[in-house]
PDB file of C-alpha atoms in Angstrom:
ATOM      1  CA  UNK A   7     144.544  50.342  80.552  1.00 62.00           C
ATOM      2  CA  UNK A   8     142.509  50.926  83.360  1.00 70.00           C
ATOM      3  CA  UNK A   9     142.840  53.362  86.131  1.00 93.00           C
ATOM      4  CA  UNK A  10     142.447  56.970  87.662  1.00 96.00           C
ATOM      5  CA  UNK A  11     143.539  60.177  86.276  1.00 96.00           C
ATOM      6  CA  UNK A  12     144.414  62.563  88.307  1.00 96.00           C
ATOM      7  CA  UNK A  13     144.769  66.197  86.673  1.00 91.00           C
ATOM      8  CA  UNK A  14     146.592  68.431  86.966  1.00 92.00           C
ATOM      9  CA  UNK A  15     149.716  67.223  88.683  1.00 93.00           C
ATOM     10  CA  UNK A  16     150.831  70.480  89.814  1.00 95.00           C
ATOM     11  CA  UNK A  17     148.547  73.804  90.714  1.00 94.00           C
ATOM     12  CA  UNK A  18     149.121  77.188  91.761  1.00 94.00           C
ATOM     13  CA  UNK A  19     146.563  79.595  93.164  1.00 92.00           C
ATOM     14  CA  UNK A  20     146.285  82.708  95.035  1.00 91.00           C
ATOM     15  CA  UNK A  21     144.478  82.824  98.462  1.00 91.00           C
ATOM     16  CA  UNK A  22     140.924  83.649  98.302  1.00 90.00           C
ATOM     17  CA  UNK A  23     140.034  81.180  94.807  1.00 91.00           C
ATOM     18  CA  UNK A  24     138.215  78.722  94.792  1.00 94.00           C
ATOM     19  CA  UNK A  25     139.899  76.111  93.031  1.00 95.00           C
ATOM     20  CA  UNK A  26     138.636  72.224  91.729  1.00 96.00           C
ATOM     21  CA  UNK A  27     141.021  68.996  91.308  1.00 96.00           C
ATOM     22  CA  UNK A  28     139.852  66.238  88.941  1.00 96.00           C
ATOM     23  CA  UNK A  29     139.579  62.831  89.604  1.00 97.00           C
ATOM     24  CA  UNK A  30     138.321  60.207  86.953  1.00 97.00           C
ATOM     25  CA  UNK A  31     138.593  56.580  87.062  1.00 97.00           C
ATOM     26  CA  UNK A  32     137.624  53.687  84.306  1.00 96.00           C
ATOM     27  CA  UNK A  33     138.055  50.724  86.737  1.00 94.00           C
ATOM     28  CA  UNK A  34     134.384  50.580  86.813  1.00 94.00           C
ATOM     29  CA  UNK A  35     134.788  50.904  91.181  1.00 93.00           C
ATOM     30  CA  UNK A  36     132.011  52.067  93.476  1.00 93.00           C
ATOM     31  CA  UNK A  37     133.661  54.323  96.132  1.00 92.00           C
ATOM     32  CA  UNK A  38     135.927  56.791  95.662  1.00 95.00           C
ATOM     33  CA  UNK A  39     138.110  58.837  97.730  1.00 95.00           C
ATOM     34  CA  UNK A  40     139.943  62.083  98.807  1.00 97.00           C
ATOM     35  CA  UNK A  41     142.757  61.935 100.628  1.00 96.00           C
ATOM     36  CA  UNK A  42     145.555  64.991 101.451  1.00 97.00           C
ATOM     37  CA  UNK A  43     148.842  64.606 102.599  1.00 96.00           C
ATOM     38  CA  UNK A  44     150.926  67.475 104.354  1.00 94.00           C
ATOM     39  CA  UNK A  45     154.766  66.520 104.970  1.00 86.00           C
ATOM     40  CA  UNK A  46     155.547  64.147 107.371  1.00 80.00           C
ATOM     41  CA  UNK A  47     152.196  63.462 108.308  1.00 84.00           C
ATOM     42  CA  UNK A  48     149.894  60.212 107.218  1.00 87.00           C
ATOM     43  CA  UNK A  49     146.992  60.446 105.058  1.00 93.00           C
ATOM     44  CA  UNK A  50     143.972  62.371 105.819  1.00 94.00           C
ATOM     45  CA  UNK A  51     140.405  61.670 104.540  1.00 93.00           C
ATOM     46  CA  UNK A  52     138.605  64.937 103.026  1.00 96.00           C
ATOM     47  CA  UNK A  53     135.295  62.590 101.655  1.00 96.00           C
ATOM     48  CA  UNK A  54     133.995  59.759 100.233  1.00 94.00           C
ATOM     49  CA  UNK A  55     131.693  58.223  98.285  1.00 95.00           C
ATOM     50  CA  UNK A  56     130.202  55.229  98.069  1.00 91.00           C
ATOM     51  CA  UNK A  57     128.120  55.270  95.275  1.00 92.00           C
ATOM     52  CA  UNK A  58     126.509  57.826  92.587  1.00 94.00           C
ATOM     53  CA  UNK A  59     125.037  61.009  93.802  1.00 95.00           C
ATOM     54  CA  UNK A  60     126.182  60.423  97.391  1.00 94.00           C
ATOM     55  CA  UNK A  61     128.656  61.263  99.612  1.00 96.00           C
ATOM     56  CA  UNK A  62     130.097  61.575 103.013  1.00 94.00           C
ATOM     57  CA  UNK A  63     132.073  63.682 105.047  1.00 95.00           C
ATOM     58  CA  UNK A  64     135.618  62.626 106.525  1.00 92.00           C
ATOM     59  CA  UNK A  65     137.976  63.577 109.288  1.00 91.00           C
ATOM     60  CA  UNK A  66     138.552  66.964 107.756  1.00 95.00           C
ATOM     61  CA  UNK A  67     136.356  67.964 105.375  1.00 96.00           C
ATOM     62  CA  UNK A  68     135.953  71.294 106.395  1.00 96.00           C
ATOM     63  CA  UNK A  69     136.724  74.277 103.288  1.00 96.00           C
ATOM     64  CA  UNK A  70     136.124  71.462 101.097  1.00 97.00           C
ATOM     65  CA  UNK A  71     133.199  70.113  99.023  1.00 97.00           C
ATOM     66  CA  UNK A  72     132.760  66.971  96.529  1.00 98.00           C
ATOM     67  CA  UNK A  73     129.903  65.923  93.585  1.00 97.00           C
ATOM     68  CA  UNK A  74     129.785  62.504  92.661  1.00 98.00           C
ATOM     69  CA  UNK A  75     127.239  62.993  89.573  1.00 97.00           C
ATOM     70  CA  UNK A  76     129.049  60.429  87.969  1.00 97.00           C
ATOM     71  CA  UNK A  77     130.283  56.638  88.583  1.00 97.00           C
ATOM     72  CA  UNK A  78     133.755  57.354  87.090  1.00 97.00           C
ATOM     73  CA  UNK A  79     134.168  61.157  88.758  1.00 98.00           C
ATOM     74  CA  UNK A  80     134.691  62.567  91.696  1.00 98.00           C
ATOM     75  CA  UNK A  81     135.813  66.089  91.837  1.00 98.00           C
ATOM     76  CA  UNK A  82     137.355  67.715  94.770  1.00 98.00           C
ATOM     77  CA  UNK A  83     136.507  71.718  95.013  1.00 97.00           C
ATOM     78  CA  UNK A  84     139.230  73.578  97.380  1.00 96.00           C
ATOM     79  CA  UNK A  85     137.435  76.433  98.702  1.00 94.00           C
ATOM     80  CA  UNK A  86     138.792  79.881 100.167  1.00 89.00           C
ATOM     81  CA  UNK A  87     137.446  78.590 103.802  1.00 88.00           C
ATOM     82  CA  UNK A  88     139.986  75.969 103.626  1.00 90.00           C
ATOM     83  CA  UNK A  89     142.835  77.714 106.199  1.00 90.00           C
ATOM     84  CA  UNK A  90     145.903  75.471 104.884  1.00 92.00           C
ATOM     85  CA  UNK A  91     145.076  74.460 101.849  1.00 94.00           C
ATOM     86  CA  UNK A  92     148.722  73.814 100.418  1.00 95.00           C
ATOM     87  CA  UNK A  93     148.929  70.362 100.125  1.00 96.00           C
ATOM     88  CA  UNK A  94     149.478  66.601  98.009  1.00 97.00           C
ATOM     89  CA  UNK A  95     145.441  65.501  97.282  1.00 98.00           C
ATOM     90  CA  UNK A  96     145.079  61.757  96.187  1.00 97.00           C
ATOM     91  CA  UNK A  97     142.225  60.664  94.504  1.00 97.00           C
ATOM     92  CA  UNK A  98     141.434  56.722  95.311  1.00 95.00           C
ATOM     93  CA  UNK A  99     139.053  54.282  94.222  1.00 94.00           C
ATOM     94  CA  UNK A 100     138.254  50.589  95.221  1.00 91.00           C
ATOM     95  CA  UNK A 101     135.608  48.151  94.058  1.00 88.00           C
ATOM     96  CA  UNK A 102     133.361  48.339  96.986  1.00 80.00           C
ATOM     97  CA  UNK A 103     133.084  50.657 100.148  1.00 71.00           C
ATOM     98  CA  UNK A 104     132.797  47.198 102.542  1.00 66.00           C
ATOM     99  CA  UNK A 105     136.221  47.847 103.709  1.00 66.00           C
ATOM    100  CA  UNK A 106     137.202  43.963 102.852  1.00 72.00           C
ATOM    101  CA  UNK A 107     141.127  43.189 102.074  1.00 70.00           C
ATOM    102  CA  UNK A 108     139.491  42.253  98.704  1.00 73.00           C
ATOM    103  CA  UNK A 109     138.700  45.831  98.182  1.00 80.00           C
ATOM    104  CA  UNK A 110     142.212  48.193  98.957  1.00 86.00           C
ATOM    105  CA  UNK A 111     142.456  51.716  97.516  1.00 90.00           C
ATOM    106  CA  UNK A 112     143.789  52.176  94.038  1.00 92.00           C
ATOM    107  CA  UNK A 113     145.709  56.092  94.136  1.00 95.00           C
ATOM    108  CA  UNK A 114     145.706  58.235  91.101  1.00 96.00           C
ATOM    109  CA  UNK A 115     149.133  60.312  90.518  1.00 95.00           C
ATOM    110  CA  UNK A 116     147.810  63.196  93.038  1.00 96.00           C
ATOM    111  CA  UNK A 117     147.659  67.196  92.462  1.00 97.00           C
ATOM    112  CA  UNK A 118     150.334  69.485  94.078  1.00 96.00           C
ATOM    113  CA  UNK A 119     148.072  72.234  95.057  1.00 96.00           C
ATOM    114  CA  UNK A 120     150.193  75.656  96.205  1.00 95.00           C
ATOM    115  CA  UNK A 121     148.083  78.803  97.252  1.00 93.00           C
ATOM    116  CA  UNK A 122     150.095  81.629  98.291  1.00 91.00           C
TER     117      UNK A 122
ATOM    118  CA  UNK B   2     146.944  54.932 121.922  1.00 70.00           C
ATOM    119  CA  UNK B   3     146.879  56.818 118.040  1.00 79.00           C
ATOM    120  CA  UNK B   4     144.675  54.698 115.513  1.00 88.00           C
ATOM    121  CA  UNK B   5     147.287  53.794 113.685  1.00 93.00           C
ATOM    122  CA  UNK B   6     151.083  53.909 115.007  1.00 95.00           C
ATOM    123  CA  UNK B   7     154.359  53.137 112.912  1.00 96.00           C
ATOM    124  CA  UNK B   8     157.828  53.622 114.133  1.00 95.00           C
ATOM    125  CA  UNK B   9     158.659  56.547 111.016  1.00 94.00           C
ATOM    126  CA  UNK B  10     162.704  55.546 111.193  1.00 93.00           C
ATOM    127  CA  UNK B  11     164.007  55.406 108.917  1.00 96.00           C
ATOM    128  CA  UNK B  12     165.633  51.999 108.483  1.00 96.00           C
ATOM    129  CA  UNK B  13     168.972  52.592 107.604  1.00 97.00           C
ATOM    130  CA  UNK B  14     170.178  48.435 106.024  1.00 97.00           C
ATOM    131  CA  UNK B  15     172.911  47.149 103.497  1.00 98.00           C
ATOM    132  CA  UNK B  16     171.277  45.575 100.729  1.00 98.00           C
ATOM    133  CA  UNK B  17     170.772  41.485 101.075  1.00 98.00           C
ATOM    134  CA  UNK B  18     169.325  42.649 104.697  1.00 98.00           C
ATOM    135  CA  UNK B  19     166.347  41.339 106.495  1.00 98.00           C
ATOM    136  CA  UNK B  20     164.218  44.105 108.051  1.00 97.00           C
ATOM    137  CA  UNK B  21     161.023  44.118 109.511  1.00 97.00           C
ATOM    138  CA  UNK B  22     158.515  46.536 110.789  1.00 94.00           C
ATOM    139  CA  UNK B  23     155.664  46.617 113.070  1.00 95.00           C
ATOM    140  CA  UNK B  24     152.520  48.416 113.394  1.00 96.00           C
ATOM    141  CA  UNK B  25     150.237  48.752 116.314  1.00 96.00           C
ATOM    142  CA  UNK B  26     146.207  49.374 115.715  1.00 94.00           C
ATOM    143  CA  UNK B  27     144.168  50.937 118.388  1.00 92.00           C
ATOM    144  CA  UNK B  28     140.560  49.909 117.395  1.00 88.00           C
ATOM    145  CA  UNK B  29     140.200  45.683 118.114  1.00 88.00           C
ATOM    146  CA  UNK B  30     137.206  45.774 115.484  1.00 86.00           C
ATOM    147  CA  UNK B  31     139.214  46.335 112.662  1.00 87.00           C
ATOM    148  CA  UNK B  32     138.986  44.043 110.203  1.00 85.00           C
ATOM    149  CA  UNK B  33     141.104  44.735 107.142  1.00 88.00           C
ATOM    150  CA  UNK B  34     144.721  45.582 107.009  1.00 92.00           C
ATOM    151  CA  UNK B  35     147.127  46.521 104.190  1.00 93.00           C
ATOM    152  CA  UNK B  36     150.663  47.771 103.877  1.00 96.00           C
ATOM    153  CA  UNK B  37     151.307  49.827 101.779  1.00 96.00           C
ATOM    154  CA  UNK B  38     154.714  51.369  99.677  1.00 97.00           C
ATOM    155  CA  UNK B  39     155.238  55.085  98.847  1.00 96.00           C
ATOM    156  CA  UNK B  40     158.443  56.356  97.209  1.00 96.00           C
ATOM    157  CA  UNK B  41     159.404  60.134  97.130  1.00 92.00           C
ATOM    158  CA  UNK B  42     156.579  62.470  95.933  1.00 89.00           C
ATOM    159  CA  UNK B  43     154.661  59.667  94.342  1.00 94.00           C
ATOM    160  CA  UNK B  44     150.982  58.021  95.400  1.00 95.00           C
ATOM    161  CA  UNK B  45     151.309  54.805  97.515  1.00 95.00           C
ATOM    162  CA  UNK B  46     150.942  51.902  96.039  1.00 95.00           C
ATOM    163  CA  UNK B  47     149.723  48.560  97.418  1.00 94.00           C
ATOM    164  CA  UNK B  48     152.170  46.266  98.777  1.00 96.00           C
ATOM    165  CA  UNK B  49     150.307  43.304  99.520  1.00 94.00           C
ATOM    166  CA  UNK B  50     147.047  42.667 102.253  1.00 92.00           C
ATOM    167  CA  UNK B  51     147.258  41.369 105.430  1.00 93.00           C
ATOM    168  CA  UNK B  52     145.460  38.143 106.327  1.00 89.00           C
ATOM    169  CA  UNK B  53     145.050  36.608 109.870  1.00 88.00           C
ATOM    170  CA  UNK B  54     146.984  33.444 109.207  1.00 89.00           C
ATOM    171  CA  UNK B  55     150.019  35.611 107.799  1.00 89.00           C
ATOM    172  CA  UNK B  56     150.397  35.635 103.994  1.00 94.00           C
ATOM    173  CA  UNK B  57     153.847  35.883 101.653  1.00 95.00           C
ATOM    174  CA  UNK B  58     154.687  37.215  98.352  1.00 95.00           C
ATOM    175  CA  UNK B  59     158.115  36.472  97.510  1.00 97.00           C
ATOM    176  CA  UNK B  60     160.785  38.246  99.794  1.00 98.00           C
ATOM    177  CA  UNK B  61     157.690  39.893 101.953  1.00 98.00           C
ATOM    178  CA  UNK B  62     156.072  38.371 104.510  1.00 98.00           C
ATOM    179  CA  UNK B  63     153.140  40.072 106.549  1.00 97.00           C
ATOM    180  CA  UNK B  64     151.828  38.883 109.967  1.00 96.00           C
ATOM    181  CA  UNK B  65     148.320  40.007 111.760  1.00 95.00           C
ATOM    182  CA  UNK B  66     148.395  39.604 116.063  1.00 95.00           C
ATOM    183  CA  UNK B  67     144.817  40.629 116.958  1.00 93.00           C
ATOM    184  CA  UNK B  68     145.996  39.803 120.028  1.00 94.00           C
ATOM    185  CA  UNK B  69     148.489  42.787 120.509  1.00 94.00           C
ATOM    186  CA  UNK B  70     146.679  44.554 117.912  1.00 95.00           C
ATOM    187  CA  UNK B  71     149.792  44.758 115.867  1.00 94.00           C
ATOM    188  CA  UNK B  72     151.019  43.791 111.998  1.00 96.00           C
ATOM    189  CA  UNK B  73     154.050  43.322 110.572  1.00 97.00           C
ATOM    190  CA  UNK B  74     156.375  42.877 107.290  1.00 98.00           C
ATOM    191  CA  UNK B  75     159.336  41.234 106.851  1.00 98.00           C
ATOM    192  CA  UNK B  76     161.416  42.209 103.786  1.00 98.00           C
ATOM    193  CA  UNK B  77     164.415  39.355 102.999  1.00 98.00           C
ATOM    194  CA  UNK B  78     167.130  39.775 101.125  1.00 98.00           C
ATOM    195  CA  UNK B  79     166.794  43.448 100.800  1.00 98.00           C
ATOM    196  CA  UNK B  80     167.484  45.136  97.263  1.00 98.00           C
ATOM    197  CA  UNK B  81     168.224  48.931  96.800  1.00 98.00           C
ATOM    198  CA  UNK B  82     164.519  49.385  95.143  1.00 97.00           C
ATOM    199  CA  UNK B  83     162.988  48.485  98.247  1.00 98.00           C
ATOM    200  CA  UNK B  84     163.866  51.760  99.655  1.00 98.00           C
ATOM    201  CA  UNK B  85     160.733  53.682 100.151  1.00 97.00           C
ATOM    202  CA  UNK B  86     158.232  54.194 103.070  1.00 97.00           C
ATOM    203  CA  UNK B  87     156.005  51.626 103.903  1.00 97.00           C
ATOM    204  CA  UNK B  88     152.445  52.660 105.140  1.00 96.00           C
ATOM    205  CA  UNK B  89     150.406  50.626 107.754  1.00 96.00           C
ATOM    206  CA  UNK B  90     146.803  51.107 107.035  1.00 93.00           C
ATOM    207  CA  UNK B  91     143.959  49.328 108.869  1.00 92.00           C
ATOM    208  CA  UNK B  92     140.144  50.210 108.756  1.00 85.00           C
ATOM    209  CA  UNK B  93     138.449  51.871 111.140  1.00 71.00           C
ATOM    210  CA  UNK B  94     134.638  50.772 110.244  1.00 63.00           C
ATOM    211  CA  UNK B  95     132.153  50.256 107.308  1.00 60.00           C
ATOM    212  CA  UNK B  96     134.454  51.543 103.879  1.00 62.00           C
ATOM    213  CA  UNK B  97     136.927  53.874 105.388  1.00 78.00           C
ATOM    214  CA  UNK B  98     141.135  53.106 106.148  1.00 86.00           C
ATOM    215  CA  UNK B  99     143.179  55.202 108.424  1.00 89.00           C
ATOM    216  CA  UNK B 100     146.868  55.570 106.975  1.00 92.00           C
ATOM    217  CA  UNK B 101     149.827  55.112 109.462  1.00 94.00           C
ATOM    218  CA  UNK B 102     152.237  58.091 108.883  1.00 94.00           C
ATOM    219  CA  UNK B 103     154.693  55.643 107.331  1.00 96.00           C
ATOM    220  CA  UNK B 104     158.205  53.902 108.533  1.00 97.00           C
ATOM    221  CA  UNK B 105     160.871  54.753 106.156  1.00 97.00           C
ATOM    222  CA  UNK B 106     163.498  52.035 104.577  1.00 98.00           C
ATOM    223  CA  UNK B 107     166.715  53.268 103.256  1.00 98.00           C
ATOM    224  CA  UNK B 108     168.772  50.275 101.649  1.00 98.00           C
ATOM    225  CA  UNK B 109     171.776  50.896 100.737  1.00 97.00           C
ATOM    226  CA  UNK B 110     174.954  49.146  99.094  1.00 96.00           C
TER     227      UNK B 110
END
């Protein structure tokens, strides 16, 4: 079955580690995506990607970085810069980065990340 | 006016309920719209697209006004799996969406 993996679905760390969420997909899609979500509060974009070996920022992609050195991977790093880092991250793909209603997100399972 | 704006509720209906919830979209170039479902703790999952002569799939019906910048979905007949909240999300230019923070729909029996 296709889809994206998202591992693992819960993580711990202390402050100050650096720490790196996995994202794969076999759905054979173009962009991929980083998303966190705090309580009560929408989806945020960390980064994209719209195709191999390139990437962009989003709305708050500070503390974070991204490689996309494959098609089906996209792995999210969680630096120590990162000031709230605590937080739901989900991983989504779709088949194109046009934006089109023929291309909506697909969500892996998302990481629980707690630093304290 | 916030890019994305959804009344977060929540939507307190018996089961066998109609309900229906608007969202309002500050950017008139937007050109793709979803809504979306997330239940507790889970990723969302899409509900259905939204297309600018309205589209329905089975008890859920979505509308698009570009006019009032706005979208909509209609749930009939509610059933007690339908409670969940239902993101609004719209995109704000070339490959990215902006999420609405989500109306929530309690049905109960």
């Amino acid at each position: 079955d296709g889809g994206i993996t998202q591992s693992p679905k819960y993580l711990f760390r202390k402050e100050g580690q650096n720490v790196t969420l996995s994202c794969e997909q076999n759905l054979n899609h173009d962009a991929m995506y980083w998303y966190r979500q705090d309580p009560g509060q929408g989806l945020r974009l960390i980064y994209y990607s719209q195709i191999v070996n390139d990437f962009q920022k989003g709305d708050i992609a500070e503390g974070y970085s991204v490689s996309r050195e494959k098609k089906e991977s996209f792995p999210l790093t969680v630096t120590s810069a990162q000031k709230n880092p605590t937080a739901f991250y989900l991983c989504a793909s779709s088949i194109d980065s046009g934006g089109s209603n023929n291309s909506p997100l697909h969500f892996g399972n998302g990481t629980r990340l707690t630093v304290t | 006016r916030k890019e994305v704006e959804q009344d977060p509720g929540p939507f307190n209906v018996p089961e066998g309920a109609t309900v229906a919830f608007n969202c309002t979209y500050s950017n008139s170039a937007s050109q793709s719209f979803f809504w979306y479902r997330q239940d507790c703790r889970k990723e969302p999952k899409l509900l259905m697209s939204v297309y600018s002569s309205g589209n329905e799939d089975g008890r859920f019906t979505a509308q698009l006004n570009r006019a009032s910048q706005y979208i909509s979905l209609l749930i009939r007949d509610s059933k007690l799996s339908d409670s969940a909240t239902y993101l609004c999300v719209v995109n704000k230019g070339y490959s990215t969406l902006t999420f609405g923070k989500g109306t929530m729909l309690l049905v109960s029996p």
